Tab-separated table of C-alpha atoms and ligand atoms in Angstrom:
chain	number	residue	atom	x	y	z
A	1	MET	CA	-0.081	-0.107	-0.004
A	2	ALA	CA	2.973	2.261	0.792
A	3	ARG	CA	4.884	1.477	-2.362
A	4	ALA	CA	1.420	1.948	-4.733
A	5	ALA	CA	1.371	4.170	-7.697
A	6	LEU	CA	-0.941	6.832	-7.385
A	7	GLY	CA	-3.326	9.090	-9.352
A	8	ASP	CA	-6.643	10.881	-9.322
A	9	ASP	CA	-9.279	7.950	-9.497
A	10	VAL	CA	-12.007	10.397	-9.765
A	11	PHE	CA	-10.170	11.361	-13.433
A	12	GLY	CA	-9.534	7.875	-13.929
A	13	ASP	CA	-6.013	8.219	-14.024
A	14	ASP	CA	-4.840	6.219	-10.708
A	15	PRO	CA	-2.852	3.162	-12.000
A	16	THR	CA	-3.259	1.082	-8.924
A	17	VAL	CA	-6.910	1.500	-9.128
A	18	ASN	CA	-7.317	0.582	-12.711
A	19	LEU	CA	-5.144	-2.298	-12.515
A	20	LEU	CA	-7.224	-3.597	-9.621
A	21	GLN	CA	-10.551	-3.109	-11.756
A	22	ASP	CA	-8.787	-4.768	-14.582
A	23	ARG	CA	-8.279	-7.594	-12.573
A	24	ALA	CA	-11.569	-7.937	-10.796
A	25	ALA	CA	-13.184	-7.317	-14.275
A	26	ALA	CA	-11.224	-10.466	-15.802
A	27	LEU	CA	-11.705	-12.468	-12.553
A	28	LEU	CA	-15.396	-12.694	-13.143
A	29	GLY	CA	-15.191	-12.773	-16.627
A	30	LYS	CA	-16.934	-9.580	-17.307
A	31	ASP	CA	-15.892	-6.439	-19.279
A	32	ALA	CA	-15.216	-4.196	-16.428
A	33	ALA	CA	-15.231	-3.091	-12.614
A	34	LEU	CA	-15.574	0.150	-10.263
A	35	LEU	CA	-13.383	0.264	-7.184
A	36	VAL	CA	-16.250	1.528	-4.518
A	37	PRO	CA	-15.851	2.406	-0.758
A	38	SER	CA	-18.130	-0.490	0.746
A	39	GLY	CA	-20.303	-3.384	-0.181
A	40	THR	CA	-23.417	-1.238	0.461
A	41	MET	CA	-22.532	1.146	-2.093
A	42	GLY	CA	-21.564	-1.629	-4.860
A	43	ASN	CA	-25.175	-2.724	-4.179
A	44	GLN	CA	-26.887	0.865	-4.046
A	45	VAL	CA	-25.029	1.810	-7.231
A	46	ALA	CA	-25.994	-1.001	-8.839
A	47	LEU	CA	-29.461	-0.682	-7.872
A	48	ARG	CA	-29.762	2.734	-8.992
A	49	SER	CA	-27.862	1.921	-12.535
A	50	HIS	CA	-30.355	-1.048	-13.248
A	51	THR	CA	-33.333	0.819	-12.706
A	52	GLU	CA	-35.540	4.262	-12.738
A	53	PRO	CA	-37.138	5.988	-9.965
A	54	GLY	CA	-40.543	3.685	-9.133
A	55	ASP	CA	-39.323	0.683	-10.408
A	56	GLU	CA	-39.448	-2.572	-7.864
A	57	ILE	CA	-36.527	-4.963	-7.172
A	58	ILE	CA	-37.102	-8.618	-6.049
A	59	VAL	CA	-35.084	-9.598	-3.224
A	60	GLU	CA	-34.718	-12.530	-0.680
A	61	SER	CA	-36.923	-11.428	2.627
A	62	ASN	CA	-33.621	-11.613	4.836
A	63	SER	CA	-31.447	-10.051	2.141
A	64	HIS	CA	-28.588	-7.648	3.356
A	65	ILE	CA	-29.793	-5.365	0.574
A	66	PHE	CA	-33.696	-5.247	1.908
A	67	LEU	CA	-32.608	-5.586	5.929
A	68	TYR	CA	-29.303	-3.791	6.510
A	69	GLU	CA	-28.635	-0.819	3.478
A	70	GLY	CA	-30.640	1.770	5.483
A	71	GLY	CA	-33.648	1.466	3.321
A	72	GLY	CA	-31.519	2.667	0.652
A	73	PHE	CA	-33.236	1.398	-2.228
A	74	ALA	CA	-36.029	3.624	-1.538
A	75	ALA	CA	-34.214	6.731	-0.340
A	76	LEU	CA	-31.458	6.994	-2.982
A	77	SER	CA	-32.999	5.202	-6.104
A	78	GLY	CA	-37.000	5.624	-5.521
A	79	LEU	CA	-37.455	1.436	-5.552
A	80	SER	CA	-39.776	-0.411	-3.837
A	81	ALA	CA	-38.599	-4.079	-2.912
A	82	ARG	CA	-40.809	-7.210	-2.999
A	83	CYS	CA	-39.574	-10.005	-0.971
A	84	VAL	CA	-39.472	-13.768	-1.724
A	85	ASP	CA	-38.756	-16.029	1.372
A	86	GLY	CA	-36.087	-18.176	0.640
A	87	THR	CA	-35.071	-21.664	2.414
A	88	ALA	CA	-31.911	-21.146	3.861
A	89	GLY	CA	-31.198	-18.059	1.501
A	90	VAL	CA	-32.265	-19.755	-1.334
A	91	MET	CA	-35.651	-18.433	-3.477
A	92	SER	CA	-37.003	-20.877	-5.709
A	93	PRO	CA	-37.927	-20.233	-9.356
A	94	ALA	CA	-41.650	-20.247	-8.678
A	95	ASP	CA	-42.150	-17.872	-5.790
A	96	VAL	CA	-39.460	-15.335	-7.610
A	97	ARG	CA	-41.916	-15.836	-10.835
A	98	ALA	CA	-45.028	-15.554	-8.326
A	99	ALA	CA	-43.380	-12.092	-7.494
A	100	VAL	CA	-42.698	-10.124	-10.983
A	101	ARG	CA	-45.270	-7.839	-11.472
A	102	PRO	CA	-47.639	-8.480	-14.756
A	103	PRO	CA	-46.223	-6.705	-17.853
A	104	GLY	CA	-48.059	-3.445	-18.705
A	105	GLY	CA	-49.649	-3.912	-15.190
A	106	LEU	CA	-52.678	-1.659	-16.067
A	107	SER	CA	-50.731	1.180	-14.994
A	108	HIS	CA	-51.285	0.015	-11.469
A	109	TYR	CA	-48.220	-1.919	-10.698
A	110	PRO	CA	-44.457	-1.065	-10.125
A	111	ASN	CA	-42.446	-1.684	-13.133
A	112	SER	CA	-40.500	-5.273	-12.092
A	113	ALA	CA	-36.675	-4.112	-12.978
A	114	LEU	CA	-34.382	-6.395	-11.290
A	115	LEU	CA	-33.816	-9.643	-9.140
A	116	CYS	CA	-31.013	-9.909	-6.954
A	117	VAL	CA	-29.618	-12.993	-4.906
A	118	GLU	CA	-27.050	-12.679	-2.386
A	119	ASN	CA	-24.257	-15.467	-2.182
A	120	THR	CA	-23.044	-16.454	0.335
A	121	ALA	CA	-26.396	-16.006	2.002
A	122	ASN	CA	-25.138	-13.791	4.995
A	123	ARG	CA	-28.828	-14.186	7.576
A	124	ALA	CA	-29.150	-17.505	6.239
A	125	GLY	CA	-25.808	-18.361	7.819
A	126	GLY	CA	-23.454	-17.913	5.040
A	127	THR	CA	-25.148	-20.702	2.832
A	128	VAL	CA	-24.674	-21.074	-0.776
A	129	VAL	CA	-26.648	-20.823	-3.459
A	130	PRO	CA	-26.218	-23.486	-5.902
A	131	LEU	CA	-24.833	-22.707	-9.415
A	132	VAL	CA	-27.650	-24.508	-10.586
A	133	ARG	CA	-30.162	-22.344	-8.934
A	134	CYS	CA	-28.271	-18.949	-9.691
A	135	ARG	CA	-28.412	-20.156	-13.591
A	136	GLU	CA	-31.917	-21.173	-13.224
A	137	LEU	CA	-32.875	-17.321	-11.924
A	138	GLY	CA	-30.698	-15.753	-14.364
A	139	LEU	CA	-33.221	-17.405	-17.167
A	140	LEU	CA	-36.249	-16.328	-15.459
A	141	ALA	CA	-34.496	-12.852	-15.375
A	142	ARG	CA	-33.963	-12.817	-18.850
A	143	GLU	CA	-37.400	-14.305	-19.856
A	144	GLU	CA	-39.337	-11.541	-17.519
A	145	GLY	CA	-37.091	-8.611	-18.823
A	146	LEU	CA	-35.137	-8.103	-15.253
A	147	ALA	CA	-32.044	-7.308	-14.954
A	148	TYR	CA	-30.100	-9.634	-12.432
A	149	HIS	CA	-27.565	-8.615	-9.881
A	150	LEU	CA	-25.243	-10.816	-7.196
A	151	ASP	CA	-25.148	-9.289	-4.064
A	152	GLY	CA	-21.271	-11.232	-3.970
A	153	ALA	CA	-19.831	-9.379	-0.920
A	154	ARG	CA	-18.576	-13.061	0.000
A	155	MET	CA	-18.936	-14.328	-3.318
A	156	PHE	CA	-15.220	-15.825	-3.237
A	157	ASN	CA	-16.432	-18.177	-0.015
A	158	ALA	CA	-19.474	-19.356	-1.947
A	159	SER	CA	-17.275	-20.406	-5.180
A	160	ALA	CA	-14.758	-21.779	-3.089
A	161	ALA	CA	-17.287	-23.842	-1.064
A	162	MET	CA	-18.667	-25.346	-4.294
A	163	GLY	CA	-15.256	-25.688	-5.906
A	164	ILE	CA	-15.928	-23.698	-9.141
A	165	GLU	CA	-14.117	-20.534	-10.665
A	166	PRO	CA	-15.557	-17.269	-9.642
A	167	ALA	CA	-16.270	-16.446	-13.025
A	168	GLU	CA	-18.480	-19.872	-13.184
A	169	LEU	CA	-20.425	-18.023	-10.312
A	170	ALA	CA	-20.285	-14.592	-11.968
A	171	ALA	CA	-21.477	-15.955	-15.328
A	172	PRO	CA	-25.602	-15.879	-15.106
A	173	PHE	CA	-25.435	-12.158	-13.726
A	174	ASP	CA	-25.465	-8.950	-15.219
A	175	SER	CA	-23.544	-7.152	-12.044
A	176	ILE	CA	-21.759	-8.431	-9.220
A	177	SER	CA	-20.890	-6.344	-6.041
A	178	PHE	CA	-18.087	-8.110	-3.937
A	179	CYS	CA	-15.982	-7.039	-0.966
A	180	LEU	CA	-12.400	-7.030	-0.707
A	181	SER	CA	-13.106	-6.321	3.409
A	182	LYS	CA	-14.636	-9.221	5.271
A	183	GLY	CA	-12.667	-12.348	4.340
A	184	LEU	CA	-10.198	-11.034	2.239
A	185	GLY	CA	-8.954	-8.818	4.815
A	186	CYS	CA	-8.736	-5.426	3.508
A	187	PRO	CA	-9.385	-2.475	5.369
A	188	ILE	CA	-11.650	-0.957	2.625
A	189	GLY	CA	-13.066	-1.721	-0.436
A	190	SER	CA	-15.597	-3.389	-3.009
A	191	LEU	CA	-15.889	-3.671	-6.774
A	192	LEU	CA	-18.862	-3.654	-8.858
A	193	VAL	CA	-18.491	-5.374	-11.965
A	194	GLY	CA	-20.626	-5.958	-15.190
A	195	SER	CA	-20.793	-4.565	-18.822
A	196	HIS	CA	-19.078	-1.723	-20.138
A	197	GLU	CA	-22.363	-0.207	-20.363
A	198	PHE	CA	-23.211	-0.535	-16.896
A	199	ILE	CA	-19.796	0.255	-15.520
A	200	ALA	CA	-20.205	3.722	-17.577
A	201	ARG	CA	-23.797	4.146	-15.843
A	202	ALA	CA	-22.604	3.256	-12.528
A	203	HIS	CA	-19.528	5.608	-12.626
A	204	ARG	CA	-22.076	8.368	-13.009
A	205	PHE	CA	-23.768	6.982	-9.987
A	206	ARG	CA	-20.873	6.633	-7.860
A	207	LYS	CA	-19.905	10.099	-7.917
A	208	MET	CA	-23.519	10.813	-7.144
A	209	PHE	CA	-23.720	8.581	-3.872
A	210	GLY	CA	-20.042	10.298	-3.055
A	211	GLY	CA	-18.229	7.381	-3.644
A	212	GLY	CA	-15.824	8.910	-6.071
A	213	MET	CA	-12.045	8.571	-4.304
A	214	ARG	CA	-9.269	10.593	-5.178
A	215	GLN	CA	-5.791	8.853	-4.163
A	216	ALA	CA	-7.279	5.491	-4.017
A	217	GLY	CA	-4.560	3.394	-5.182
A	218	VAL	CA	-3.569	2.836	-1.631
A	219	LEU	CA	-6.726	0.853	-0.906
A	220	ALA	CA	-6.740	-0.823	-4.263
A	221	ALA	CA	-2.939	-2.233	-3.681
A	222	ALA	CA	-4.423	-4.047	-0.402
A	223	GLY	CA	-6.900	-5.234	-2.690
A	224	LEU	CA	-4.557	-6.628	-5.075
A	225	TYR	CA	-2.664	-8.148	-2.895
A	226	ALA	CA	-5.878	-9.601	-0.997
A	227	LEU	CA	-7.204	-11.103	-4.627
A	228	ASP	CA	-3.286	-12.871	-5.023
A	229	HIS	CA	-3.297	-14.061	-1.782
A	230	HIS	CA	-6.662	-14.634	0.019
A	231	ILE	CA	-9.040	-16.334	-1.958
A	232	GLU	CA	-7.327	-19.784	-1.784
A	233	ARG	CA	-7.158	-20.111	1.808
A	234	LEU	CA	-10.753	-19.352	2.648
A	235	VAL	CA	-11.545	-23.172	2.789
A	236	GLU	CA	-9.405	-22.838	5.668
A	237	ASP	CA	-11.810	-20.509	7.370
A	238	HIS	CA	-14.625	-22.935	6.287
A	239	ARG	CA	-12.850	-25.729	7.858
A	240	ARG	CA	-12.298	-23.970	10.937
A	241	ALA	CA	-16.038	-22.547	11.187
A	242	ARG	CA	-17.394	-26.357	10.625
A	243	VAL	CA	-14.878	-27.185	13.521
A	244	LEU	CA	-16.332	-24.286	15.898
A	245	GLY	CA	-19.827	-24.978	14.555
A	246	GLU	CA	-19.643	-28.885	15.480
A	247	GLY	CA	-17.945	-27.868	18.955
A	248	LEU	CA	-20.438	-25.396	19.917
A	249	ALA	CA	-23.312	-27.833	18.991
A	250	SER	CA	-21.924	-30.312	21.539
A	251	VAL	CA	-22.108	-27.317	24.461
A	252	PRO	CA	-24.894	-27.871	26.612
A	253	GLY	CA	-27.345	-25.318	25.787
A	254	PHE	CA	-26.268	-24.175	22.502
A	255	TYR	CA	-27.829	-24.999	19.223
A	256	VAL	CA	-26.297	-25.184	15.628
A	257	GLU	CA	-27.569	-26.164	12.628
A	258	ARG	CA	-24.920	-28.358	11.360
A	259	GLU	CA	-26.390	-28.152	7.689
A	260	ARG	CA	-25.885	-24.638	7.437
A	261	LEU	CA	-22.355	-25.038	8.430
A	262	VAL	CA	-20.978	-24.729	4.602
A	263	THR	CA	-18.779	-21.732	4.922
A	264	ASN	CA	-17.154	-19.124	6.991
A	265	MET	CA	-20.257	-18.556	9.607
A	266	VAL	CA	-21.753	-20.002	12.559
A	267	TYR	CA	-25.289	-18.731	13.963
A	268	ALA	CA	-25.708	-20.493	17.538
A	269	GLY	CA	-29.118	-20.016	19.201
A	270	ILE	CA	-28.579	-20.779	23.149
A	271	ASP	CA	-31.090	-21.564	25.987
A	272	GLU	CA	-32.827	-18.676	27.446
A	273	GLU	CA	-32.120	-19.899	30.764
A	274	LEU	CA	-28.357	-19.696	30.115
A	275	GLY	CA	-28.862	-15.611	29.582
A	276	SER	CA	-29.255	-13.792	26.835
A	277	ALA	CA	-27.430	-13.232	23.160
A	278	SER	CA	-26.119	-10.184	24.441
A	279	GLU	CA	-24.616	-11.476	27.786
A	280	LEU	CA	-22.956	-14.025	25.593
A	281	VAL	CA	-21.486	-11.347	23.336
A	282	ALA	CA	-20.113	-9.162	26.214
A	283	TRP	CA	-18.571	-12.586	27.899
A	284	LEU	CA	-17.087	-13.331	24.813
A	285	ALA	CA	-15.806	-9.971	24.290
A	286	ASP	CA	-13.992	-10.114	27.949
A	287	ALA	CA	-12.505	-13.201	26.463
A	288	GLY	CA	-11.114	-11.738	23.511
A	289	VAL	CA	-13.611	-13.082	21.091
A	290	LEU	CA	-15.860	-10.440	19.196
A	291	THR	CA	-19.277	-12.104	17.886
A	292	THR	CA	-22.585	-10.094	16.856
A	293	ALA	CA	-25.780	-11.049	18.619
A	294	VAL	CA	-28.336	-11.088	15.572
A	295	SER	CA	-31.631	-11.721	18.117
A	296	GLY	CA	-32.346	-12.085	21.832
A	297	SER	CA	-31.279	-15.380	21.543
A	298	SER	CA	-28.682	-16.231	18.671
A	299	VAL	CA	-25.196	-15.277	18.000
A	300	ARG	CA	-22.956	-15.202	14.714
A	301	PHE	CA	-19.587	-16.569	14.863
A	302	VAL	CA	-17.126	-15.537	11.811
A	303	THR	CA	-13.922	-17.117	10.891
A	304	HIS	CA	-11.337	-15.001	8.496
A	305	LEU	CA	-7.921	-14.787	8.094
A	306	ASP	CA	-6.933	-13.669	11.836
A	307	VAL	CA	-8.720	-16.579	13.436
A	308	ASP	CA	-6.482	-19.596	13.717
A	309	ASP	CA	-7.219	-22.809	15.459
A	310	ALA	CA	-6.052	-21.861	18.606
A	311	GLY	CA	-8.867	-18.861	18.282
A	312	VAL	CA	-11.189	-21.396	17.616
A	313	GLN	CA	-10.311	-23.422	20.455
A	314	GLN	CA	-10.399	-20.360	22.567
A	315	THR	CA	-13.884	-19.373	21.479
A	316	LEU	CA	-15.239	-22.935	22.485
A	317	ASP	CA	-13.628	-22.539	25.805
A	318	ALA	CA	-15.043	-19.275	26.480
A	319	CYS	CA	-18.599	-20.635	25.375
A	320	SER	CA	-18.316	-23.795	28.151
A	321	ASP	CA	-17.112	-21.249	30.655
A	322	PHE	CA	-20.357	-19.151	30.060
A	323	VAL	CA	-22.469	-22.273	30.664
A	324	GLY	CA	-20.446	-22.981	33.491
A	325	ARG	CA	-20.618	-19.677	35.026
A	326	HIS	CA	-25.074	-20.321	34.634
A	327	ARG	CA	-24.729	-23.584	36.322
A	328	ALA	CA	-22.518	-22.237	39.285
A	329	SER	CA	-24.923	-19.512	39.878
A	330	ALA	CA	-28.076	-21.727	39.483
B	1	PLP	C1	-24.300	-10.276	2.018
B	1	PLP	C2	-23.880	-8.478	2.487
B	1	PLP	N1	-23.776	-7.629	1.488
B	1	PLP	C3	-23.371	-6.055	1.568
B	1	PLP	C4	-22.585	-5.830	2.601
B	1	PLP	C5	-22.341	-4.664	2.843
B	1	PLP	O1	-20.948	-4.435	3.184
B	1	PLP	P1	-20.329	-3.243	3.847
B	1	PLP	O2	-20.185	-3.321	4.983
B	1	PLP	O3	-18.977	-3.239	3.061
B	1	PLP	O4	-21.257	-2.107	3.367
B	1	PLP	C6	-22.507	-7.221	3.765
B	1	PLP	C7	-21.903	-6.430	5.264
B	1	PLP	O5	-21.980	-7.353	6.032
B	1	PLP	C8	-23.147	-8.180	3.610
B	1	PLP	O6	-23.076	-9.309	4.583
């Protein structure tokens, strides 16, 4: 990062950013890419670029775009969202088809414009949307005249878990956003990837949304390093998450859906009598383990490149101690 060649990326002349964008596009088998500060901005710029105000997007009910982006689809792009319940984050083609508004719509309906898929599906536990389903939904989107976006914040976790090339996973989609932060380990940065025309339009909305950065090559250099060094090792995070999940499943009062242990996340439910999820999170923080409460009784654990085997054991020990504390005070 310190040695990165820099320019002004708002003018498109930062060589390190251009290198990263070209690499990202090539990696996903698309024409072009655009560096943005966050996964949220990647998604929001994609939504705005694919739609016009008054359009409707189709999203999975627990998707990040719907739940966790501050309602940006409505505030920034004037969109409504039609939610489809998935199973472990995976929507069925029949349900998606039923969510598409009738063409013409007697001018009553909003215009269904865009279908979004999240892979891996964060709130479902880091589950994978299988390639065949991504393709089926892509065909459906084409038939229905919808654009097709992948919220691939963790798409490399998905492709690693499926044992396929990232470009294969990206192929059915018109656009993809992926994060350099999270499992790839960068402090900042996401990429939006798609056709030349799409990225040209996205460039305008990135500026409008305040995401045009100047000497951003400092960040792009970290991104290039991450693409070179941190993709192949994601399977280690998956192995550790499985060890952690299996271990937590055997801690009394902890519940884990083992079939959802496919990538780098573990969602564990805890018995009410042990305490609340936020009490567990505070306990773990004291033991040096950072986690997130996702409901009153459920905690999310994520493995990543800073978590080693000893860290997994430390987590399991701290959870066992949490149960022991309860038993001692009961
Ligand atoms: C599926 C998904 N999409 C998008 C994002 C947004 O990324 P960022 O935090 O960089 O805005 C996240 C963040 O957790 C996510 O889980």
